[in-house]
């Protein structure tokens, strides 16, 4: 692993802007914007878009999903959102009446609503894992997994404060209990190393517009081989066997494209999104995910120390993901804090009583110093 120098020149971020909010939405790098524009140009001249292109761009993106998350391209479907991917998972993971679905307290809504509905439909129960302030998530999750557990639906890190979940340990516990494991990695994939072959989830979904640094409206769904004969939530023409042959589309077929492709969304052949996501993942892989995690971890350690120096609270680095920093206030959150920061062109997020600070490689020391300066003045 090695530290990565600042990559600000690859992004269109004005010098006066300190954007420390990648967990909200990443900016697009120049090469990603260029790829999106090249994809849009194909629609501007559809006579240049061949039937084969409906598949080639999709397969290019699928191969990058596999490189980023581990396993084979055959194990990945193209989806528009986390909620879509989780709906596929719920459709293919029936539960027995009385079984438990384990989730984290204050989990992101898209990874809760589907399980509430699934619990009602199956007669299952939602078990919400809580932790005390300053404690790690993993022991609490492991303690919640038992003989009644049918499904565990968790992230790698909590979306609000970056609290870390050891997925290898949780995956092993799920296999021992005979429980399914479903992961939402939107807030970690691209910034934390992940290997589906090691963790062995049943399903994993991640949107591309945060730490995967791609466009909005596209994501990836990992489907374990044992579920690849399952039922998709929609039936579109491209997912059926032989759909590459446009002259025979009304020779209706019952078979599907191989692997997880049966779960692809309709109109998946969207070049701006596919080409943008592909370019973004190529950029991440060029940097190296472990190197990204180390570099962001180093920056957040320094930010945490600086924040403590002005009276803020920062969590133990051992309990949080390295790319996330959640800052607490000794008393109430100062009124109008986000507006005050934005007025100084400093951008972060407020989640509950915590300030979520999530820099990336486009940030430098000047950005971090400006954040601390405005916070010091606000605490006054």
Coordinates of C-alpha atoms in Angstrom, one line a residue:
X1 CA 0.0 0.0 0.0
X2 CA 1.1 3.5 -0.6
X3 CA -0.2 7.1 -0.1
X4 CA -1.7 8.8 -3.1
X5 CA -0.9 12.4 -3.8
X6 CA -3.8 14.9 -4.1
X7 CA -5.7 14.4 -7.4
X8 CA -7.6 17.7 -7.4
X9 CA -6.4 18.4 -11.0
X10 CA -8.5 15.5 -12.2
X11 CA -11.7 17.2 -11.0
X12 CA -13.5 20.5 -11.8
X13 CA -13.5 21.8 -8.2
X14 CA -12.8 25.6 -7.8
X15 CA -10.0 26.5 -5.5
X16 CA -12.4 28.3 -3.2
X17 CA -14.6 25.2 -2.7
X18 CA -13.8 22.7 0.1
X19 CA -16.0 19.8 -0.8
X20 CA -15.6 17.2 2.1
X21 CA -18.9 15.4 1.3
X22 CA -18.2 12.3 -0.8
X23 CA -20.7 10.3 1.3
X24 CA -23.4 12.6 0.0
X25 CA -22.4 12.4 -3.7
X26 CA -19.0 12.3 -5.4
X27 CA -18.0 14.8 -8.0
X28 CA -17.3 13.4 -11.5
X29 CA -13.6 13.4 -12.6
X30 CA -12.8 14.8 -16.0
X31 CA -12.4 11.4 -17.5
X32 CA -15.7 10.3 -16.2
X33 CA -17.5 13.4 -17.5
X34 CA -15.8 12.7 -20.8
X35 CA -17.1 9.2 -20.9
X36 CA -20.6 10.3 -20.1
X37 CA -20.5 12.8 -22.9
X38 CA -19.2 10.2 -25.3
X39 CA -22.1 7.9 -24.3
X40 CA -24.6 10.7 -24.9
X41 CA -23.1 11.4 -28.3
X42 CA -24.1 7.9 -29.4
X43 CA -27.7 8.7 -28.7
X44 CA -27.3 12.0 -30.7
X45 CA -26.3 9.8 -33.7
X46 CA -28.3 6.6 -33.3
X47 CA -27.4 5.4 -36.8
X48 CA -23.9 4.8 -35.4
X49 CA -25.2 2.7 -32.5
X50 CA -25.1 -1.0 -33.6
X51 CA -27.2 -3.8 -32.2
X52 CA -24.1 -5.3 -30.6
X53 CA -23.6 -2.0 -28.7
X54 CA -26.6 -2.8 -26.6
X55 CA -24.5 -5.5 -25.0
X56 CA -20.8 -4.5 -25.3
X57 CA -21.1 -1.4 -23.0
X58 CA -23.0 -3.4 -20.5
X59 CA -20.5 -6.2 -20.4
X60 CA -17.6 -3.7 -20.1
X61 CA -19.3 -2.2 -17.0
X62 CA -20.0 -5.7 -15.6
X63 CA -16.4 -6.7 -15.9
X64 CA -15.4 -3.5 -13.9
X65 CA -18.0 -4.4 -11.2
X66 CA -16.3 -7.8 -10.8
X67 CA -12.8 -6.2 -10.6
X68 CA -14.0 -3.8 -7.9
X69 CA -16.0 -6.2 -5.8
X70 CA -14.4 -9.5 -6.5
X71 CA -15.7 -12.7 -8.2
X72 CA -16.7 -13.2 -11.8
X73 CA -18.5 -10.8 -14.2
X74 CA -21.2 -13.5 -14.5
X75 CA -22.1 -12.8 -10.8
X76 CA -23.1 -9.2 -11.4
X77 CA -26.3 -7.6 -12.6
X78 CA -26.7 -4.0 -13.7
X79 CA -29.3 -2.2 -11.6
X80 CA -30.5 1.4 -11.3
X81 CA -30.5 1.7 -7.5
X82 CA -30.0 0.0 -4.2
X83 CA -33.7 -0.4 -3.7
X84 CA -34.0 -2.3 -7.0
X85 CA -31.2 -4.7 -6.0
X86 CA -32.6 -5.3 -2.5
X87 CA -36.0 -6.0 -4.1
X88 CA -34.4 -8.7 -6.2
X89 CA -32.8 -10.1 -3.0
X90 CA -36.1 -10.2 -1.1
X91 CA -37.8 -11.9 -4.0
X92 CA -35.3 -14.7 -3.9
X93 CA -34.8 -15.1 -0.1
X94 CA -38.0 -16.6 1.3
X95 CA -38.2 -16.8 5.1
X96 CA -40.1 -19.0 7.5
X97 CA -42.7 -17.6 9.8
X98 CA -41.0 -16.5 13.0
X99 CA -37.5 -16.0 11.6
X100 CA -35.5 -12.8 12.3
X101 CA -34.2 -10.2 9.9
X102 CA -31.2 -8.5 11.5
X103 CA -30.6 -4.8 10.7
X104 CA -28.6 -1.9 12.3
X105 CA -30.3 0.9 14.3
X106 CA -30.8 3.9 12.1
X107 CA -29.9 2.0 9.0
X108 CA -30.4 3.8 5.7
X109 CA -34.1 3.7 4.7
X110 CA -33.6 1.8 1.4
X111 CA -32.0 -1.1 3.4
X112 CA -34.9 -1.1 5.9
X113 CA -38.2 -0.6 4.1
X114 CA -37.8 -3.6 1.9
X115 CA -37.1 -5.8 4.9
X116 CA -40.1 -4.5 6.9
X117 CA -42.3 -5.4 3.9
X118 CA -40.6 -8.8 3.6
X119 CA -41.1 -9.5 7.3
X120 CA -44.8 -8.7 7.0
X121 CA -45.2 -10.9 3.9
X122 CA -43.3 -13.9 5.5
X123 CA -44.4 -13.5 9.1
X124 CA -40.8 -12.7 10.1
X125 CA -39.5 -10.3 12.7
X126 CA -37.2 -7.3 12.4
X127 CA -34.3 -7.4 15.0
X128 CA -32.7 -4.0 15.3
X129 CA -29.1 -4.1 16.5
X130 CA -28.0 -1.2 18.8
X131 CA -24.7 -0.2 20.2
X132 CA -23.6 2.2 23.0
X133 CA -21.8 5.4 22.1
X134 CA -18.2 4.7 21.3
X135 CA -18.7 0.9 20.9
X136 CA -18.1 -1.1 17.8
X137 CA -20.9 -2.5 15.6
X138 CA -19.5 -6.0 15.0
X139 CA -19.9 -7.6 18.4
X140 CA -23.5 -6.3 18.6
X141 CA -24.3 -7.8 15.2
X142 CA -22.7 -11.1 16.0
X143 CA -24.6 -11.3 19.3
X144 CA -27.9 -10.8 17.3
X145 CA -27.2 -13.8 15.0
X146 CA -28.7 -17.0 16.3
X147 CA -30.8 -20.1 15.4
X148 CA -33.8 -17.9 14.6
X149 CA -31.9 -15.6 12.2
X150 CA -33.0 -16.0 8.6
X151 CA -31.4 -13.0 7.1
X152 CA -28.8 -10.3 8.0
X153 CA -29.0 -7.0 6.1
X154 CA -26.1 -4.7 6.9
X155 CA -23.6 -2.3 5.4
X156 CA -19.9 -2.3 5.7
X157 CA -20.0 1.0 7.5
X158 CA -23.0 3.0 8.9
X159 CA -24.1 5.7 6.5
X160 CA -24.4 8.3 9.3
X161 CA -21.2 8.0 11.2
X162 CA -19.0 5.4 9.4
X163 CA -19.2 2.9 12.2
X164 CA -17.5 -0.3 10.8
X165 CA -18.9 -3.8 10.5
X166 CA -16.5 -6.7 10.0
X167 CA -18.1 -8.4 7.1
X168 CA -15.8 -11.4 7.1
X169 CA -16.8 -12.2 10.7
X170 CA -20.5 -11.5 10.0
X171 CA -20.4 -13.6 6.9
X172 CA -18.9 -16.6 8.8
X173 CA -21.6 -16.2 11.5
X174 CA -24.3 -16.2 8.9
X175 CA -23.1 -19.4 7.3
X176 CA -22.8 -21.0 10.7
X177 CA -26.4 -20.1 11.5
X178 CA -27.7 -20.9 8.1
X179 CA -28.8 -17.3 7.6
X180 CA -28.7 -15.3 4.3
X181 CA -26.4 -12.2 4.1
X182 CA -27.4 -9.2 2.1
X183 CA -25.1 -6.2 1.9
X184 CA -25.6 -2.5 0.9
X185 CA -22.1 -1.3 0.2
X186 CA -23.0 2.1 -1.3
X187 CA -21.1 3.9 1.5
X188 CA -17.9 1.8 1.2
X189 CA -17.4 0.2 -2.2
X190 CA -14.6 2.0 -3.9
X191 CA -13.1 3.3 -0.7
X192 CA -12.7 0.1 1.3
X193 CA -11.4 -3.2 -0.1
X194 CA -14.1 -5.8 -0.5
X195 CA -14.0 -9.3 -2.0
X196 CA -17.3 -11.2 -2.5
X197 CA -15.3 -14.4 -2.6
X198 CA -14.1 -13.9 0.9
X199 CA -17.3 -12.5 2.6
X200 CA -19.6 -14.8 0.6
X201 CA -22.8 -12.7 0.7
X202 CA -26.0 -14.0 -0.9
X203 CA -26.6 -10.6 -2.5
X204 CA -24.6 -7.3 -2.5
X205 CA -25.7 -4.1 -4.0
X206 CA -24.0 -0.7 -4.3
X207 CA -25.0 2.5 -6.1
X208 CA -22.2 4.1 -8.1
X209 CA -22.7 7.8 -7.4
X210 CA -20.9 7.9 -4.0
X211 CA -17.6 6.1 -3.4
X212 CA -17.6 4.4 -6.8
X213 CA -17.4 7.9 -8.1
X214 CA -19.7 7.3 -11.1
X215 CA -23.0 8.7 -12.4
X216 CA -26.3 8.8 -10.6
X217 CA -28.8 6.1 -11.6
X218 CA -26.6 3.1 -12.0
X219 CA -25.4 0.4 -9.6
X220 CA -24.2 -3.1 -9.3
X221 CA -25.8 -6.2 -7.8
X222 CA -23.8 -9.2 -6.9
X223 CA -25.7 -12.5 -6.9
X224 CA -24.2 -15.6 -5.4
X225 CA -24.1 -18.5 -7.9
X226 CA -26.6 -20.5 -5.9
X227 CA -29.3 -17.8 -6.5
X228 CA -28.6 -17.2 -10.2
X229 CA -31.5 -19.4 -11.2
X230 CA -33.9 -17.2 -9.3
X231 CA -36.8 -15.0 -10.3
X232 CA -36.1 -11.4 -11.5
X233 CA -38.5 -8.6 -10.5
X234 CA -39.1 -7.6 -14.1
X235 CA -39.0 -9.4 -17.4
X236 CA -37.3 -7.5 -20.2
X237 CA -36.3 -8.6 -23.7
X238 CA -32.6 -8.2 -23.3
X239 CA -32.3 -10.6 -20.4
X240 CA -33.7 -13.6 -22.3
X241 CA -31.5 -16.0 -24.2
X242 CA -30.6 -15.2 -27.7
X243 CA -31.6 -11.5 -27.4
X244 CA -28.4 -10.5 -29.3
X245 CA -30.2 -11.6 -32.5
X246 CA -32.6 -8.8 -33.2
X247 CA -34.1 -10.7 -36.2
X248 CA -35.5 -13.3 -33.8
X249 CA -36.8 -11.3 -30.9
X250 CA -40.4 -12.6 -31.4
X251 CA -39.2 -16.2 -31.2
X252 CA -40.1 -15.9 -27.6
X253 CA -37.8 -17.9 -25.2
X254 CA -38.1 -19.1 -21.7
X255 CA -34.3 -19.2 -21.0
X256 CA -32.3 -16.3 -19.7
X257 CA -28.9 -14.8 -20.4
X258 CA -26.3 -16.6 -18.3
X259 CA -25.3 -15.9 -14.7
X260 CA -26.8 -12.9 -12.9
X261 CA -27.8 -11.2 -16.1
X262 CA -31.4 -12.3 -15.7
X263 CA -31.6 -9.7 -12.9
X264 CA -30.4 -6.8 -15.1
X265 CA -32.7 -3.8 -15.2
X266 CA -34.7 -2.9 -18.3
X267 CA -33.0 -0.4 -20.6
X268 CA -29.7 -1.3 -19.1
X269 CA -28.0 -0.4 -22.3
X270 CA -27.6 3.3 -21.4
X271 CA -24.2 4.4 -22.7
X272 CA -23.7 7.6 -20.7
X273 CA -24.3 5.7 -17.4
X274 CA -22.4 2.6 -18.4
X275 CA -19.5 4.3 -19.9
X276 CA -19.3 6.8 -17.0
X277 CA -19.4 4.0 -14.4
X278 CA -16.7 2.1 -16.3
X279 CA -14.4 5.1 -16.5
X280 CA -14.9 5.8 -12.8
X281 CA -14.0 2.3 -11.7
X282 CA -11.0 2.2 -14.0
X283 CA -9.8 5.4 -12.2
X284 CA -10.3 3.8 -8.8
X285 CA -8.6 0.6 -9.8
X286 CA -5.7 2.6 -11.1
X287 CA -5.2 4.2 -7.7
X288 CA -5.8 0.9 -5.9
X289 CA -8.6 0.6 -3.4
X290 CA -6.3 -0.3 -0.5
X291 CA -4.2 2.8 -1.3
X292 CA -7.4 4.9 -1.3
X293 CA -8.4 3.6 2.1
X294 CA -4.9 4.2 3.5
X295 CA -4.7 7.8 2.1
X296 CA -8.2 8.7 3.3
X297 CA -7.6 7.1 6.7
X298 CA -4.4 9.2 7.1
X299 CA -6.3 12.4 6.3
X300 CA -9.2 11.6 8.6
X301 CA -6.8 10.8 11.5
X302 CA -5.3 14.3 11.1
X303 CA -8.7 15.9 10.8
X304 CA -9.9 14.1 13.9
X305 CA -6.9 15.3 15.9
X306 CA -7.5 18.9 14.7
X307 CA -11.2 18.7 15.6
X308 CA -10.4 17.5 19.1
X309 CA -8.1 20.4 19.4
X310 CA -11.0 22.8 19.1
X311 CA -13.2 20.9 21.5
X312 CA -15.1 18.6 19.2
X313 CA -15.5 14.8 19.7
X314 CA -14.1 12.3 17.3
X315 CA -14.7 8.5 17.5
X316 CA -12.0 5.9 18.1
X317 CA -10.5 5.1 14.7
X318 CA -10.8 1.4 15.6
X319 CA -14.6 1.6 15.5
X320 CA -15.1 3.5 12.2
X321 CA -14.2 3.1 8.6
X322 CA -11.1 5.0 7.6
X323 CA -12.8 7.0 4.9
X324 CA -15.5 8.3 7.3
X325 CA -15.2 10.9 10.1
X326 CA -18.1 11.8 12.3
X327 CA -17.6 14.7 14.6
X328 CA -19.7 15.3 17.7
X329 CA -20.4 18.5 19.7
X330 CA -19.9 18.8 23.4
X331 CA -23.3 20.5 23.7
X332 CA -25.9 21.3 21.1
X333 CA -25.1 21.6 17.4
X334 CA -24.6 25.3 16.7
X335 CA -27.6 26.8 15.0
X336 CA -27.3 27.3 11.3
X337 CA -23.9 25.5 11.2
X338 CA -24.3 24.0 7.7
X339 CA -25.4 27.3 6.3
X340 CA -22.4 29.0 7.9
X341 CA -20.1 26.4 6.4
X342 CA -21.7 26.7 3.0
X343 CA -21.4 30.5 3.1
X344 CA -17.6 29.8 3.3
X345 CA -17.8 27.2 0.5
X346 CA -17.1 24.4 2.9
X347 CA -19.4 21.4 2.3
X348 CA -20.1 18.5 4.8
X349 CA -23.3 16.8 6.0
X350 CA -25.1 16.9 9.3
X351 CA -26.6 13.5 10.4
X352 CA -28.4 13.7 13.7
X353 CA -26.1 15.4 16.2
X354 CA -22.9 14.5 14.2
X355 CA -21.1 16.3 11.5
X356 CA -20.2 13.8 8.8
X357 CA -16.9 14.7 7.2
X358 CA -16.0 12.6 4.1
X359 CA -13.0 13.8 2.1
X360 CA -11.6 12.1 -1.0
X361 CA -8.4 12.3 -3.0
X362 CA -9.4 15.7 -4.5
X363 CA -9.1 17.3 -1.0
X364 CA -5.9 18.8 0.3
X365 CA -4.6 20.4 3.5
X366 CA -6.1 23.8 2.6
X367 CA -9.6 22.3 2.5
X368 CA -9.2 20.7 5.9
X369 CA -7.8 23.8 7.4
X370 CA -10.7 25.9 6.2
X371 CA -13.2 23.4 7.7
X372 CA -11.4 23.6 11.1
X373 CA -11.2 27.4 11.0
X374 CA -15.0 27.8 10.3
X375 CA -15.8 25.2 13.0
X376 CA -13.6 27.0 15.5
X377 CA -15.4 30.2 14.8
X378 CA -18.8 28.6 15.1
X379 CA -18.0 27.1 18.5
X380 CA -16.7 30.6 19.5

